[in-house]
Short mmCIF file of C-alpha atoms and ligand atoms in Angstrom, two decimals:
data_model
loop_
_atom_site.label_atom_id
_atom_site.label_comp_id
_atom_site.label_asym_id
_atom_site.label_seq_id
_atom_site.Cartn_x
_atom_site.Cartn_y
_atom_site.Cartn_z
CA MET A 1 62.15 163.09 62.88
CA ASN A 2 62.01 162.47 59.13
CA ASP A 3 65.37 163.99 58.43
CA ALA A 4 67.30 161.24 60.28
CA LEU A 5 70.28 159.62 58.68
CA ILE A 6 70.38 155.97 59.67
CA ILE A 7 73.27 153.54 59.50
CA VAL A 8 72.49 149.83 59.64
CA GLY A 9 75.47 147.87 60.95
CA ALA A 10 77.50 149.31 63.82
CA GLY A 11 80.76 147.69 62.74
CA HIS A 12 83.85 149.31 61.26
CA ALA A 13 82.34 150.90 58.13
CA GLY A 14 79.13 151.93 59.89
CA GLY A 15 80.94 153.36 62.89
CA ARG A 16 83.40 155.24 60.71
CA ALA A 17 80.53 156.67 58.65
CA ALA A 18 78.74 157.94 61.78
CA LEU A 19 81.88 159.64 63.12
CA THR A 20 82.59 161.17 59.69
CA LEU A 21 79.07 162.56 59.36
CA ARG A 22 79.56 164.53 62.57
CA LYS A 23 83.09 165.54 61.63
CA GLU A 24 81.79 166.89 58.34
CA GLY A 25 79.24 169.05 60.13
CA TYR A 26 76.03 167.05 59.91
CA THR A 27 73.88 168.24 62.82
CA GLY A 28 70.61 166.36 62.21
CA ARG A 29 69.41 163.18 63.89
CA LEU A 30 71.89 160.33 63.44
CA ILE A 31 71.10 156.74 64.36
CA LEU A 32 73.58 153.86 64.30
CA ILE A 33 71.92 150.45 64.57
CA GLY A 34 73.81 147.26 65.39
CA ASP A 35 72.93 143.71 66.26
CA GLU A 36 76.01 143.17 68.44
CA PRO A 37 75.95 144.44 72.03
CA HIS A 38 79.24 146.37 71.57
CA LEU A 39 80.36 149.78 70.40
CA PRO A 40 81.68 149.81 66.80
CA TYR A 41 85.06 148.08 66.68
CA GLU A 42 87.81 147.01 64.29
CA ARG A 43 88.14 143.27 63.69
CA PRO A 44 91.83 142.64 62.82
CA PRO A 45 92.90 142.25 66.48
CA LEU A 46 90.38 139.42 66.93
CA SER A 47 92.73 136.90 65.33
CA LYS A 48 95.91 138.52 66.69
CA GLY A 49 96.17 140.72 69.81
CA LEU A 50 92.94 139.63 71.47
CA LEU A 51 93.82 135.93 71.21
CA GLN A 52 97.37 136.66 72.38
CA GLY A 53 96.05 138.66 75.32
CA THR A 54 97.76 141.90 74.24
CA ALA A 55 94.64 143.79 73.06
CA ASP A 56 91.18 144.39 74.45
CA LEU A 57 87.86 145.63 73.11
CA ALA A 58 88.33 149.17 74.46
CA GLY A 59 91.62 149.39 72.56
CA TYR A 60 90.12 148.58 69.17
CA SER A 61 86.73 150.23 69.51
CA LEU A 62 86.26 153.18 67.17
CA CYS A 63 85.18 155.40 70.05
CA ASP A 64 83.85 155.14 73.59
CA ARG A 65 80.32 155.65 74.92
CA GLU A 66 81.06 159.18 76.14
CA ARG A 67 82.23 160.23 72.68
CA LEU A 68 79.05 158.84 71.06
CA ALA A 69 76.94 160.79 73.56
CA GLU A 70 79.01 163.94 73.02
CA LEU A 71 78.48 163.63 69.26
CA ASP A 72 74.77 162.91 69.77
CA ILE A 73 74.96 159.65 67.83
CA GLU A 74 72.07 157.41 68.88
CA HIS A 75 73.51 153.93 69.12
CA ILE A 76 70.89 151.18 69.14
CA ALA A 77 72.69 147.95 70.11
CA GLY A 78 71.54 144.34 70.03
CA ASN A 79 68.43 145.20 68.04
CA PRO A 80 68.86 144.26 64.37
CA VAL A 81 66.97 145.79 61.50
CA ILE A 82 64.62 143.12 60.17
CA ARG A 83 62.79 144.93 57.37
CA LEU A 84 63.49 147.70 54.97
CA GLU A 85 60.87 149.54 52.92
CA PRO A 86 62.69 151.79 50.46
CA GLN A 87 59.48 153.21 48.95
CA GLN A 88 58.27 154.34 52.37
CA HIS A 89 61.78 155.40 53.46
CA ARG A 90 61.49 153.42 56.66
CA LEU A 91 62.84 150.35 58.40
CA GLN A 92 61.80 148.10 61.22
CA LEU A 93 63.81 146.86 64.19
CA ALA A 94 63.54 143.41 65.77
CA ASP A 95 61.67 144.93 68.72
CA GLY A 96 58.93 146.04 66.29
CA GLN A 97 59.78 149.76 66.21
CA TRP A 98 59.61 151.53 62.80
CA LEU A 99 62.09 154.30 62.00
CA PRO A 100 61.79 156.70 59.05
CA TYR A 101 64.96 157.90 57.32
CA ALA A 102 66.01 160.61 54.91
CA GLY A 103 69.22 158.79 54.01
CA LEU A 104 70.39 155.27 54.80
CA LEU A 105 73.70 153.46 54.82
CA LEU A 106 73.79 149.66 54.75
CA ALA A 107 77.03 148.50 56.38
CA THR A 108 75.93 145.06 57.49
CA GLY A 109 79.25 143.29 56.82
CA GLY A 110 78.94 139.54 56.94
CA ARG A 111 79.13 136.46 59.10
CA ALA A 112 81.41 133.46 59.14
CA ARG A 113 80.48 130.80 56.60
CA ARG A 114 79.55 127.70 58.57
CA LEU A 115 79.93 123.97 58.10
CA PRO A 116 76.81 121.82 58.36
CA GLN A 117 78.37 119.99 61.32
CA GLU A 118 77.59 121.77 64.59
CA HIS A 119 79.54 120.65 67.66
CA ALA A 120 80.45 122.32 70.91
CA ASN A 121 84.13 122.03 69.94
CA VAL A 122 83.68 123.79 66.55
CA LEU A 123 84.34 127.52 66.75
CA TYR A 124 84.17 130.38 64.23
CA LEU A 125 85.77 133.79 64.30
CA ARG A 126 83.96 136.90 63.18
CA THR A 127 82.94 138.82 66.29
CA HIS A 128 84.50 139.95 69.53
CA ASP A 129 82.41 137.38 71.39
CA ASP A 130 83.64 134.62 69.04
CA ALA A 131 87.21 135.71 69.76
CA LEU A 132 86.69 135.64 73.54
CA ALA A 133 85.32 132.10 73.32
CA LEU A 134 88.30 131.05 71.22
CA ARG A 135 90.81 132.72 73.54
CA ASN A 136 89.43 130.77 76.48
CA ALA A 137 89.75 127.52 74.54
CA LEU A 138 93.34 128.04 73.34
CA THR A 139 95.21 126.70 76.35
CA PRO A 140 98.74 125.23 76.09
CA GLY A 141 98.71 121.68 74.74
CA THR A 142 95.28 122.03 73.09
CA ARG A 143 95.15 120.00 69.89
CA LEU A 144 93.65 122.40 67.39
CA VAL A 145 92.51 121.65 63.84
CA VAL A 146 92.01 124.71 61.67
CA VAL A 147 89.74 124.15 58.69
CA GLY A 148 90.68 126.57 55.92
CA GLY A 149 94.10 127.91 54.90
CA GLY A 150 93.00 131.51 54.30
CA PHE A 151 94.06 134.54 56.34
CA ILE A 152 91.86 134.02 59.35
CA GLY A 153 92.73 130.33 59.64
CA LEU A 154 96.44 131.05 59.24
CA GLU A 155 96.46 133.92 61.74
CA VAL A 156 94.64 131.72 64.27
CA ALA A 157 97.17 128.94 63.59
CA ALA A 158 100.11 131.30 64.17
CA THR A 159 98.62 132.74 67.35
CA ALA A 160 97.69 129.29 68.66
CA ARG A 161 101.26 128.07 68.13
CA GLY A 162 102.47 131.06 70.13
CA LEU A 163 100.12 129.98 72.92
CA GLY A 164 101.54 126.45 72.95
CA CYS A 165 98.81 124.60 71.04
CA GLU A 166 99.42 121.73 68.65
CA VAL A 167 98.07 122.90 65.32
CA THR A 168 96.97 121.21 62.09
CA VAL A 169 95.72 123.29 59.16
CA LEU A 170 93.49 121.63 56.56
CA GLU A 171 93.26 123.33 53.19
CA ALA A 172 91.05 121.96 50.42
CA GLY A 173 93.00 123.67 47.62
CA PRO A 174 96.54 123.10 46.39
CA ARG A 175 97.97 126.18 48.14
CA LEU A 176 97.39 128.60 51.02
CA ALA A 177 95.42 131.86 50.68
CA ALA A 178 95.08 131.17 46.96
CA ARG A 179 92.08 133.47 46.48
CA VAL A 180 94.09 136.65 47.01
CA LEU A 181 97.79 135.80 46.89
CA PRO A 182 100.25 134.70 44.20
CA PRO A 183 101.84 131.21 44.43
CA VAL A 184 105.21 132.53 45.61
CA ILE A 185 103.64 134.03 48.76
CA SER A 186 101.54 130.91 49.34
CA GLN A 187 104.82 128.97 49.29
CA ALA A 188 106.42 131.36 51.76
CA LEU A 189 103.42 131.05 54.08
CA LEU A 190 103.55 127.26 53.87
CA ALA A 191 107.26 127.19 54.70
CA LEU A 192 106.80 129.61 57.62
CA HIS A 193 103.97 127.65 59.21
CA ARG A 194 105.78 124.35 58.81
CA GLU A 195 108.92 125.92 60.32
CA HIS A 196 106.81 126.82 63.34
CA GLY A 197 105.62 123.25 63.71
CA VAL A 198 102.17 123.52 62.14
CA ASP A 199 101.05 120.39 60.33
CA VAL A 200 99.73 121.98 57.12
CA ARG A 201 97.86 119.64 54.80
CA LEU A 202 96.90 120.76 51.31
CA ASN A 203 94.34 119.20 48.93
CA VAL A 204 92.44 117.57 51.78
CA ALA A 205 88.69 117.18 52.07
CA LEU A 206 86.82 116.99 55.33
CA GLU A 207 84.46 114.06 55.84
CA SER A 208 83.09 114.72 59.33
CA ILE A 209 83.76 116.31 62.69
CA GLN A 210 83.30 114.36 65.93
CA ALA A 211 83.56 115.57 69.52
CA ASP A 212 87.20 114.46 69.73
CA SER A 213 88.39 114.13 66.13
CA VAL A 214 88.17 115.20 62.54
CA GLN A 215 87.85 112.64 59.80
CA LEU A 216 89.15 113.24 56.28
CA VAL A 217 87.62 111.83 53.09
CA ASP A 218 90.70 109.64 52.57
CA GLY A 219 89.89 107.88 55.86
CA GLN A 220 92.48 109.56 58.09
CA VAL A 221 91.31 110.46 61.58
CA LEU A 222 92.90 113.44 63.33
CA PRO A 223 92.33 113.43 67.09
CA CYS A 224 91.73 116.96 68.38
CA ASP A 225 90.24 119.02 71.21
CA LEU A 226 89.10 121.98 69.18
CA VAL A 227 88.22 122.87 65.58
CA VAL A 228 88.31 126.42 64.24
CA VAL A 229 86.61 126.92 60.91
CA GLY A 230 87.87 129.73 58.68
CA ILE A 231 86.28 129.10 55.30
CA GLY A 232 85.31 132.63 54.41
CA MET A 233 82.39 134.87 55.14
CA GLN A 234 78.88 135.33 53.82
CA PRO A 235 77.89 138.94 53.19
CA SER A 236 74.73 139.98 55.05
CA ILE A 237 72.63 140.90 52.04
CA GLU A 238 69.26 139.53 53.16
CA LEU A 239 67.77 142.88 54.18
CA ALA A 240 68.71 144.46 50.84
CA THR A 241 67.55 141.45 48.81
CA ALA A 242 64.15 141.34 50.52
CA ALA A 243 63.75 145.08 49.93
CA GLY A 244 64.31 144.59 46.19
CA LEU A 245 67.72 146.31 45.95
CA GLU A 246 70.09 145.14 43.25
CA VAL A 247 72.33 142.50 44.74
CA GLY A 248 75.13 140.39 43.23
CA GLN A 249 77.75 138.86 45.55
CA GLY A 250 77.04 141.86 47.76
CA ILE A 251 74.83 144.95 47.70
CA ARG A 252 75.59 146.49 44.35
CA VAL A 253 76.54 150.18 44.22
CA ASP A 254 77.61 152.73 41.61
CA GLU A 255 80.77 154.83 41.79
CA TYR A 256 79.17 157.03 44.48
CA LEU A 257 78.42 153.94 46.63
CA ARG A 258 74.71 154.44 45.90
CA THR A 259 72.57 151.32 45.76
CA SER A 260 69.75 150.86 43.24
CA ALA A 261 67.28 152.46 45.74
CA ALA A 262 66.98 156.21 46.29
CA ASN A 263 69.01 157.62 49.21
CA ILE A 264 70.41 154.23 50.19
CA TYR A 265 74.18 153.68 50.16
CA ALA A 266 76.29 150.64 51.02
CA ALA A 267 79.84 150.33 52.38
CA GLY A 268 82.32 147.78 53.70
CA ASP A 269 82.41 144.00 53.34
CA VAL A 270 78.81 143.86 52.12
CA CYS A 271 79.31 146.36 49.33
CA GLU A 272 79.83 145.15 45.75
CA PHE A 273 81.44 147.85 43.66
CA ARG A 274 83.37 148.12 40.43
CA LEU A 275 87.12 147.77 40.86
CA ASP A 276 89.49 147.28 37.99
CA GLY A 277 86.47 146.92 35.68
CA LEU A 278 84.81 144.12 37.65
CA TYR A 279 82.13 144.03 40.32
CA GLN A 280 83.72 142.75 43.50
CA ARG A 281 83.67 143.00 47.25
CA GLN A 282 86.68 143.76 49.41
CA GLU A 283 86.84 142.16 52.84
CA THR A 284 89.48 144.43 54.31
CA TRP A 285 90.03 146.97 57.07
CA ARG A 286 91.17 149.53 54.56
CA ASN A 287 88.03 149.21 52.46
CA ALA A 288 85.71 149.44 55.48
CA GLU A 289 87.55 152.56 56.61
CA ALA A 290 87.60 154.25 53.19
CA GLN A 291 84.06 153.36 52.15
CA GLY A 292 82.62 154.25 55.56
CA ARG A 293 84.13 157.74 55.26
CA HIS A 294 83.18 158.04 51.65
CA ALA A 295 79.56 156.97 52.02
CA ALA A 296 79.21 159.60 54.76
CA LEU A 297 80.35 162.33 52.39
CA ASN A 298 77.92 161.21 49.72
CA LEU A 299 75.06 160.91 52.22
CA LEU A 300 75.70 164.62 52.72
CA GLY A 301 75.26 165.19 49.00
CA ARG A 302 78.94 165.71 48.08
CA GLU A 303 78.74 163.34 45.08
CA VAL A 304 82.39 162.23 45.22
CA PRO A 305 83.22 159.11 43.19
CA PHE A 306 84.89 156.33 45.19
CA ASP A 307 88.29 155.48 43.75
CA ALA A 308 90.44 154.61 46.76
CA ILE A 309 93.35 152.25 46.15
CA PRO A 310 92.60 148.89 47.85
CA GLY A 311 94.96 147.03 50.16
CA PHE A 312 95.22 144.75 53.16
CA TRP A 313 97.64 143.28 55.64
CA SER A 314 98.12 140.12 57.63
CA ASP A 315 100.46 139.37 60.54
CA GLN A 316 101.65 135.84 61.16
CA TYR A 317 104.37 135.03 63.72
CA ASP A 318 106.95 137.77 63.26
CA TRP A 319 106.21 138.22 59.55
CA GLY A 320 103.97 140.78 57.91
CA LEU A 321 102.19 140.78 54.59
CA LEU A 322 101.03 144.01 53.00
CA THR A 323 99.36 144.59 49.67
CA VAL A 324 98.26 147.66 47.80
CA GLY A 325 96.44 148.11 44.50
CA VAL A 326 95.41 145.23 42.26
CA MET A 327 97.29 142.27 40.86
CA SER A 328 97.98 141.77 37.17
CA PRO A 329 99.56 138.92 35.19
CA SER A 330 102.74 140.96 34.69
CA MET A 331 104.74 140.54 37.91
CA VAL A 332 108.27 141.65 38.81
CA THR A 333 109.94 140.16 41.90
CA ARG A 334 112.40 141.94 44.19
CA VAL A 335 114.10 139.70 46.75
CA LEU A 336 114.67 141.64 49.97
CA PRO A 337 117.57 141.17 52.38
CA GLY A 338 116.43 138.67 55.04
CA GLY A 339 114.41 136.58 52.60
CA GLY A 340 111.45 138.90 52.18
CA LEU A 341 109.78 139.63 48.87
CA LEU A 342 108.39 142.67 47.16
CA LEU A 343 106.20 141.89 44.15
CA PHE A 344 105.23 144.55 41.64
CA TYR A 345 102.25 144.25 39.32
CA LEU A 346 102.40 146.24 36.09
CA ASP A 347 99.80 147.22 33.52
CA PRO A 348 100.52 146.92 29.77
CA GLU A 349 102.14 150.41 29.81
CA GLN A 350 104.56 149.27 32.55
CA ARG A 351 102.86 151.43 35.16
CA LEU A 352 102.51 150.09 38.67
CA GLN A 353 99.06 148.70 39.37
CA GLY A 354 99.65 146.82 42.59
CA ALA A 355 102.31 145.53 44.97
CA CYS A 356 102.66 142.86 47.60
CA GLY A 357 105.29 142.88 50.35
CA TRP A 358 106.29 140.01 52.62
CA ALA A 359 108.97 140.56 55.24
CA THR A 360 109.72 140.36 58.93
CA GLY A 361 107.89 142.72 61.27
CA ASN A 362 106.70 145.90 59.66
CA SER A 363 109.84 146.34 57.56
CA VAL A 364 108.08 146.37 54.20
CA ALA A 365 105.53 149.07 55.18
CA LYS A 366 107.66 151.97 53.91
CA ASP A 367 108.10 150.35 50.50
CA ILE A 368 104.38 149.63 50.23
CA LYS A 369 103.63 153.29 50.99
CA LEU A 370 106.01 154.26 48.19
CA CYS A 371 104.30 151.74 45.89
CA GLU A 372 101.00 153.43 46.63
CA ARG A 373 102.52 156.72 45.52
CA LEU A 374 103.92 155.05 42.40
CA ILE A 375 100.46 153.67 41.59
CA SER A 376 98.96 157.16 41.86
CA ALA A 377 101.84 158.68 39.85
CA ARG A 378 101.04 156.39 36.87
CA ILE A 379 104.56 156.62 35.47
CA PRO A 380 106.04 153.83 33.29
CA LEU A 381 108.70 151.92 35.25
CA ASP A 382 111.83 150.06 34.36
CA VAL A 383 111.59 146.34 35.18
CA SER A 384 115.26 145.88 36.09
CA SER A 385 115.12 148.84 38.50
CA LEU A 386 112.08 147.35 40.20
CA ALA A 387 113.85 144.03 40.63
CA ASP A 388 116.99 145.66 42.07
CA ALA A 389 116.85 145.58 45.89
CA GLU A 390 119.68 148.15 46.03
CA LEU A 391 117.58 150.77 44.29
CA SER A 392 115.30 152.87 46.47
CA LEU A 393 111.72 153.16 45.25
CA LYS A 394 112.00 156.87 46.06
CA THR A 395 114.36 157.20 43.11
CA LEU A 396 111.73 155.72 40.80
CA LEU A 397 109.16 158.12 42.17
CA ARG A 398 111.41 161.05 41.28
CA GLY A 399 111.35 159.67 37.74
C1 FAD B 401 89.12 137.85 62.67
C2 FAD B 401 89.29 138.88 61.61
C3 FAD B 401 90.56 139.38 61.33
C4 FAD B 401 90.74 140.33 60.33
N1 FAD B 401 92.00 140.78 60.07
C5 FAD B 401 92.17 141.68 59.07
C6 FAD B 401 93.49 142.16 58.76
O1 FAD B 401 94.48 141.78 59.38
N2 FAD B 401 93.62 143.06 57.76
C7 FAD B 401 92.55 143.52 57.04
O2 FAD B 401 92.73 144.32 56.12
N3 FAD B 401 91.29 143.09 57.33
C8 FAD B 401 91.08 142.19 58.31
N4 FAD B 401 89.81 141.74 58.60
C9 FAD B 401 88.69 142.23 57.79
C10 FAD B 401 88.06 143.50 58.35
O3 FAD B 401 87.99 143.45 59.73
C11 FAD B 401 86.67 143.65 57.75
O4 FAD B 401 86.84 143.83 56.37
C12 FAD B 401 85.89 144.80 58.35
O5 FAD B 401 85.58 144.54 59.69
C13 FAD B 401 84.58 145.03 57.59
O6 FAD B 401 83.86 146.03 58.20
P1 FAD B 401 82.29 146.18 57.96
O7 FAD B 401 81.86 147.36 58.76
O8 FAD B 401 81.98 146.13 56.52
O9 FAD B 401 81.67 144.87 58.57
P2 FAD B 401 81.60 144.42 60.09
O10 FAD B 401 82.80 144.94 60.83
O11 FAD B 401 81.33 142.97 60.06
O12 FAD B 401 80.32 145.18 60.66
C14 FAD B 401 79.01 144.90 60.26
C15 FAD B 401 78.11 144.97 61.47
O13 FAD B 401 76.75 144.98 61.03
C16 FAD B 401 76.00 144.15 61.88
N5 FAD B 401 74.73 143.78 61.23
C17 FAD B 401 74.55 142.88 60.24
N6 FAD B 401 73.25 142.83 59.89
C18 FAD B 401 72.59 143.71 60.68
C19 FAD B 401 71.24 144.12 60.80
N7 FAD B 401 70.28 143.61 60.03
N8 FAD B 401 70.92 145.05 61.73
C20 FAD B 401 71.88 145.60 62.51
N9 FAD B 401 73.19 145.25 62.43
C21 FAD B 401 73.54 144.33 61.53
C22 FAD B 401 76.97 143.00 62.14
O14 FAD B 401 76.62 142.21 63.25
C23 FAD B 401 78.26 143.78 62.38
O15 FAD B 401 78.36 144.20 63.72
C24 FAD B 401 89.60 140.79 59.60
C25 FAD B 401 88.32 140.28 59.88
C26 FAD B 401 88.16 139.35 60.87
C27 FAD B 401 86.78 138.80 61.16
#
């Protein structure tokens, strides 16, 4: 009993860690604890395919019930962990049960940041159940106000337009998705949404939400049927904080994804790790996938430092955004045929540190893959070659 490995949070990172532990030959007791009623699933389709009606939960679950049983992974659903006692190597579930562990992974992700105003017509989007509620509300002709011009808000706006809703996006800052994207891509996003008939308003502050309208601080009243709030997420750090683990903006880990407590690791959205010299969290599919796998290896004592290259994507209308690596002040722009962009970020030695692609469909994916290889290759690059859309990135890779 005492040798159990326990994973708290049966989301993407937690689910991936459980599957990896078995794949890597761990045969001991393995418990995956979640507070949602579902099997572990990936969240990107929640703002895209699920709302459009082209994807369902079974399609984006990490595995099915039969596979969990086959792998002897004990999945405790709908029963959150409410207390953690690192000194005693045990935790308590909401139903009162205590479970001892030999090794623990905290993959508790986060929840949607909420506005103080609660109304039946105000929806959030973090879970499958949130997405189902939103899908039912997005009927043709619905007047939707999206609060927040970040990725989730913009993806909901794009999907809602496709479903025939009238959409207004309210962004408090001067540009869209400013936290993670350069101004040139914010501009492109703004133009795309306006082209599709979305009323995007920048630099606006919300005063109040009523049952049938949203009021702005400048006095304007926007009549609406539905409000979707996408103003970021709050990492679920409470368990770790109460247990005395070191916590910053997330649960702080070292390069092995180890927290400040013995035999406790963290992974995914909740994990604060050093990247590019700074402690930060990554709220991306790619990070949940990589850290989930990685934490599993280190729970098995492999002691492998985590140094995966970060990245994310977003799909809006028929355009795709893909990033890899990290941004730097030194940026080179390549204009792609069809109006897309490929941005390269260089370090002081002219080596590629990050890239961002924006183009129709999935057309920039190949270039972003090559950029990832260029980042790993760490070779100095010629700025004019990078800017030249005629020149294949493969050539640069060959040196
Ligand atoms: C709508 C949406 C669209 C997205 N689209 C993209 C995209 O296009 N591209 C991209 O790169 N990323 C995207 N992401 C981000 C990506 O899905 C997340 O980064 C990823 O899901 C994080 O995985 P995680 O396992 O860390 O957290 P989660 O998937 O949130 O899983 C954490 C789980 O732990 C549970 N939990 C929390 N506390 C407890 C507790 N005390 N006890 C038990 N269980 C607990 C939570 O309920 C949850 O089920 C999107 C996210 C959302 C919400």
